[in-house]
Coordinates of N, CA, C and O in Angstrom, one line a residue:
M193 N 0.9 -1.2 0.0 CA 0.0 0.0 0.0 C 0.9 1.2 0.0 O 2.0 1.2 0.6
E194 N 0.5 2.3 -0.7 CA 1.2 3.5 -0.7 C 0.2 4.7 -0.5 O -1.0 4.5 -0.6
S195 N 0.8 5.8 -0.2 CA 0.0 7.0 0.1 C 0.4 8.1 -1.0 O 1.5 8.2 -1.4
F196 N -0.6 8.8 -1.4 CA -0.5 9.9 -2.3 C -0.8 11.2 -1.6 O -1.8 11.3 -0.9
E197 N 0.0 12.2 -1.7 CA -0.3 13.6 -1.2 C 0.1 14.5 -2.3 O 1.2 14.6 -2.8
G198 N -0.9 15.3 -2.7 CA -0.7 16.3 -3.7 C -2.0 16.7 -4.4 O -3.0 16.7 -3.8
S199 N -1.9 17.0 -5.7 CA -3.0 17.5 -6.5 C -3.3 16.6 -7.7 O -2.3 16.2 -8.3
L200 N -4.5 16.3 -8.0 CA -5.0 15.7 -9.2 C -5.9 16.7 -9.9 O -6.9 17.1 -9.3
H201 N -5.5 17.2 -11.0 CA -6.1 18.3 -11.6 C -6.3 19.5 -10.6 O -5.3 20.0 -10.1
D202 N -7.5 19.9 -10.3 CA -7.7 21.1 -9.4 C -8.0 20.7 -8.0 O -8.4 21.5 -7.2
R203 N -7.8 19.5 -7.6 CA -8.1 19.0 -6.2 C -6.8 18.6 -5.5 O -6.0 17.8 -6.0
S204 N -6.7 19.1 -4.2 CA -5.6 18.7 -3.4 C -6.0 17.9 -2.2 O -7.1 18.1 -1.7
G205 N -5.2 17.0 -1.8 CA -5.5 16.2 -0.6 C -4.6 14.9 -0.6 O -3.5 14.9 -1.2
T206 N -5.1 13.9 0.1 CA -4.3 12.7 0.2 C -5.3 11.5 0.0 O -6.5 11.6 0.1
F207 N -4.7 10.3 -0.4 CA -5.4 9.1 -0.4 C -4.4 8.0 -0.4 O -3.2 8.2 -0.7
N208 N -4.9 6.8 -0.2 CA -4.0 5.6 -0.2 C -4.4 4.7 -1.4 O -5.6 4.7 -1.9
F209 N -3.5 4.0 -1.9 CA -3.7 3.1 -3.0 C -2.9 1.8 -2.8 O -1.8 1.8 -2.2
V210 N -3.4 0.7 -3.3 CA -2.7 -0.6 -3.2 C -2.5 -1.0 -4.6 O -3.2 -0.8 -5.5
H211 N -1.3 -1.6 -4.8 CA -0.9 -2.1 -6.1 C 0.0 -3.4 -6.0 O 0.7 -3.5 -5.0
S212 N -0.1 -4.2 -7.0 CA 0.8 -5.3 -7.2 C 0.9 -5.7 -8.6 O 0.0 -5.4 -9.4
A213 N 1.9 -6.5 -9.0 CA 2.0 -7.1 -10.3 C 3.0 -8.2 -10.2 O 3.8 -8.3 -9.3
T214 N 3.0 -9.0 -11.2 CA 3.9 -10.1 -11.4 C 4.9 -9.7 -12.4 O 4.5 -9.2 -13.5
T215 N 6.2 -9.9 -12.2 CA 7.2 -9.6 -13.2 C 8.3 -10.6 -13.2 O 8.6 -11.2 -12.2
S216 N 8.9 -10.8 -14.4 CA 10.0 -11.6 -14.6 C 11.3 -10.7 -14.8 O 12.3 -11.2 -15.2
G217 N 11.1 -9.5 -14.6 CA 12.2 -8.5 -14.8 C 12.1 -7.7 -16.1 O 12.5 -6.6 -16.1
S218 N 11.5 -8.3 -17.1 CA 11.4 -7.5 -18.4 C 10.0 -7.3 -18.8 O 9.7 -6.6 -19.8
D219 N 9.0 -7.8 -18.0 CA 7.6 -7.6 -18.4 C 6.8 -7.6 -17.1 O 7.4 -7.8 -16.0
R220 N 5.6 -7.2 -17.2 CA 4.7 -7.2 -16.0 C 3.3 -7.7 -16.4 O 2.8 -7.4 -17.5
S221 N 2.7 -8.5 -15.5 CA 1.4 -9.1 -15.8 C 0.6 -9.1 -14.5 O 1.2 -8.9 -13.4
A222 N -0.6 -9.4 -14.6 CA -1.5 -9.5 -13.4 C -1.5 -8.3 -12.6 O -1.4 -8.4 -11.3
E223 N -1.4 -7.1 -13.2 CA -1.3 -5.9 -12.5 C -2.6 -5.6 -11.8 O -3.7 -5.7 -12.3
F224 N -2.5 -5.1 -10.5 CA -3.7 -4.7 -9.7 C -3.3 -3.4 -9.1 O -2.3 -3.2 -8.5
F225 N -4.2 -2.4 -9.3 CA -4.0 -1.0 -8.8 C -5.3 -0.4 -8.4 O -6.2 -0.3 -9.3
H226 N -5.5 -0.1 -7.2 CA -6.9 0.3 -6.7 C -6.7 1.4 -5.6 O -5.9 1.2 -4.7
V227 N -7.6 2.5 -5.7 CA -7.6 3.5 -4.7 C -8.4 2.8 -3.5 O -9.5 2.2 -3.7
V228 N -7.9 3.0 -2.3 CA -8.5 2.4 -1.1 C -9.7 3.2 -0.7 O -9.6 4.4 -0.5
P229 N -10.9 2.6 -0.7 CA -12.1 3.3 -0.4 C -12.1 4.0 0.9 O -11.6 3.4 1.9
G230 N -12.6 5.2 1.0 CA -12.7 6.0 2.2 C -11.4 6.6 2.7 O -11.3 7.2 3.8
S231 N -10.3 6.5 1.9 CA -9.0 7.0 2.3 C -8.7 8.4 1.9 O -7.7 9.0 2.4
G232 N -9.5 9.0 1.1 CA -9.3 10.4 0.6 C -9.5 11.4 1.7 O -10.4 11.3 2.5
T233 N -8.7 12.5 1.6 CA -8.9 13.7 2.5 C -8.9 14.9 1.7 O -8.5 15.0 0.5
G234 N -9.3 16.0 2.3 CA -9.3 17.3 1.6 C -10.2 17.3 0.4 O -11.2 16.7 0.3
G235 N -9.7 17.9 -0.7 CA -10.3 17.9 -2.0 C -10.4 16.6 -2.6 O -11.1 16.4 -3.6
L236 N -9.7 15.6 -2.1 CA -9.8 14.2 -2.7 C -10.6 13.3 -1.8 O -10.6 12.1 -2.1
A237 N -11.3 13.8 -0.8 CA -12.3 13.0 -0.1 C -13.3 12.5 -1.0 O -13.7 13.2 -1.9
G238 N -13.7 11.2 -0.9 CA -14.7 10.6 -1.8 C -14.1 10.1 -3.1 O -14.8 9.7 -4.0
I239 N -12.7 10.0 -3.2 CA -12.1 9.5 -4.4 C -12.3 8.0 -4.5 O -12.3 7.3 -3.5
S240 N -12.4 7.5 -5.7 CA -12.5 6.1 -6.0 C -11.8 5.9 -7.4 O -11.8 6.8 -8.2
G241 N -11.4 4.7 -7.6 CA -10.9 4.4 -8.9 C -9.7 3.4 -9.0 O -9.5 2.7 -8.0
T242 N -9.1 3.4 -10.1 CA -8.0 2.5 -10.4 C -6.8 3.3 -10.9 O -6.9 4.5 -11.0
G243 N -5.8 2.6 -11.4 CA -4.7 3.3 -12.0 C -3.7 2.3 -12.5 O -4.0 1.1 -12.8
G244 N -2.5 2.7 -12.7 CA -1.4 1.8 -13.2 C -0.1 2.5 -13.0 O 0.1 3.6 -12.6
L245 N 0.9 1.7 -13.4 CA 2.3 2.1 -13.4 C 2.9 1.8 -14.7 O 2.8 0.7 -15.2
A246 N 3.6 2.8 -15.2 CA 4.4 2.6 -16.5 C 5.8 2.8 -16.2 O 6.2 3.7 -15.4
V247 N 6.7 2.0 -16.7 CA 8.1 2.2 -16.5 C 8.8 2.5 -17.9 O 8.7 1.8 -18.9
D248 N 9.4 3.7 -17.9 CA 10.1 4.1 -19.2 C 11.3 3.3 -19.4 O 11.8 2.7 -18.5
A249 N 11.8 3.4 -20.6 CA 13.1 2.7 -21.0 C 14.2 3.0 -20.1 O 15.1 2.2 -19.8
D250 N 14.3 4.3 -19.6 CA 15.4 4.7 -18.7 C 15.1 4.3 -17.3 O 15.9 4.7 -16.4
G251 N 14.0 3.6 -17.0 CA 13.8 3.2 -15.6 C 12.9 4.1 -14.8 O 12.5 3.8 -13.7
T252 N 12.5 5.2 -15.4 CA 11.6 6.2 -14.7 C 10.2 5.5 -14.5 O 9.7 5.0 -15.4
H253 N 9.7 5.5 -13.3 CA 8.4 5.0 -13.0 C 7.3 6.1 -13.0 O 7.5 7.1 -12.3
R254 N 6.2 5.9 -13.7 CA 5.2 6.9 -13.8 C 3.9 6.3 -13.3 O 3.5 5.2 -13.9
V255 N 3.2 6.9 -12.4 CA 1.9 6.4 -11.9 C 0.8 7.2 -12.5 O 0.9 8.4 -12.6
W256 N -0.3 6.5 -12.9 CA -1.4 7.3 -13.5 C -2.7 6.8 -12.7 O -2.7 5.7 -12.2
F257 N -3.7 7.6 -12.7 CA -4.9 7.3 -12.0 C -6.1 7.6 -12.9 O -6.2 8.6 -13.6
D258 N -7.1 6.6 -12.9 CA -8.4 6.8 -13.5 C -9.4 6.9 -12.4 O -9.7 5.8 -11.8
Y259 N -9.8 8.1 -12.0 CA -10.5 8.2 -10.8 C -11.8 9.1 -10.9 O -11.9 9.8 -11.9
E260 N -12.6 9.1 -9.9 CA -13.7 10.0 -9.8 C -13.7 10.4 -8.3 O -13.3 9.7 -7.4
V261 N -14.3 11.7 -8.1 CA -14.4 12.2 -6.7 C -15.8 12.5 -6.5 O -16.4 13.3 -7.3
D262 N -16.4 11.9 -5.5 CA -17.8 12.2 -5.1 C -17.8 13.7 -4.6 O -17.3 13.9 -3.5
A263 N -18.4 14.6 -5.3 CA -18.4 16.0 -4.9 C -19.0 16.3 -3.5 O -18.5 17.1 -2.8
A264 N -20.0 15.5 -3.1 CA -20.6 15.6 -1.8 C -19.6 15.4 -0.7 O -19.5 16.1 0.3
D265 N -18.7 14.3 -0.9 CA -17.7 14.0 0.1 C -16.6 15.0 0.1 O -15.9 15.2 1.2
A266 N -16.3 15.6 -1.0 CA -15.2 16.5 -1.1 C -15.5 18.0 -0.7 O -14.7 18.9 -0.8
G267 N -16.8 18.2 -0.4 CA -17.2 19.5 0.1 C -17.4 20.5 -1.1 O -17.3 21.7 -0.9
V268 N -17.6 19.9 -2.3 CA -17.8 20.8 -3.5 C -19.3 21.0 -3.8 O -20.1 20.2 -3.6

């Protein structure tokens, strides 16, 4: 499990996400990436969704999120 603190588009806050994958060193399969329900705070309260991890050729890791924020929970 990991924690995110920062901004997604115009919303700032924190949330937790869990992820795993199987790898043989040169590939990745069975990837699982999920926002932990109820873990959002601030402008990210009410966040839900999934995401993923991309690894560039130079070894840079990039995380992406496909998410929604329940506006009622975020105070919007």
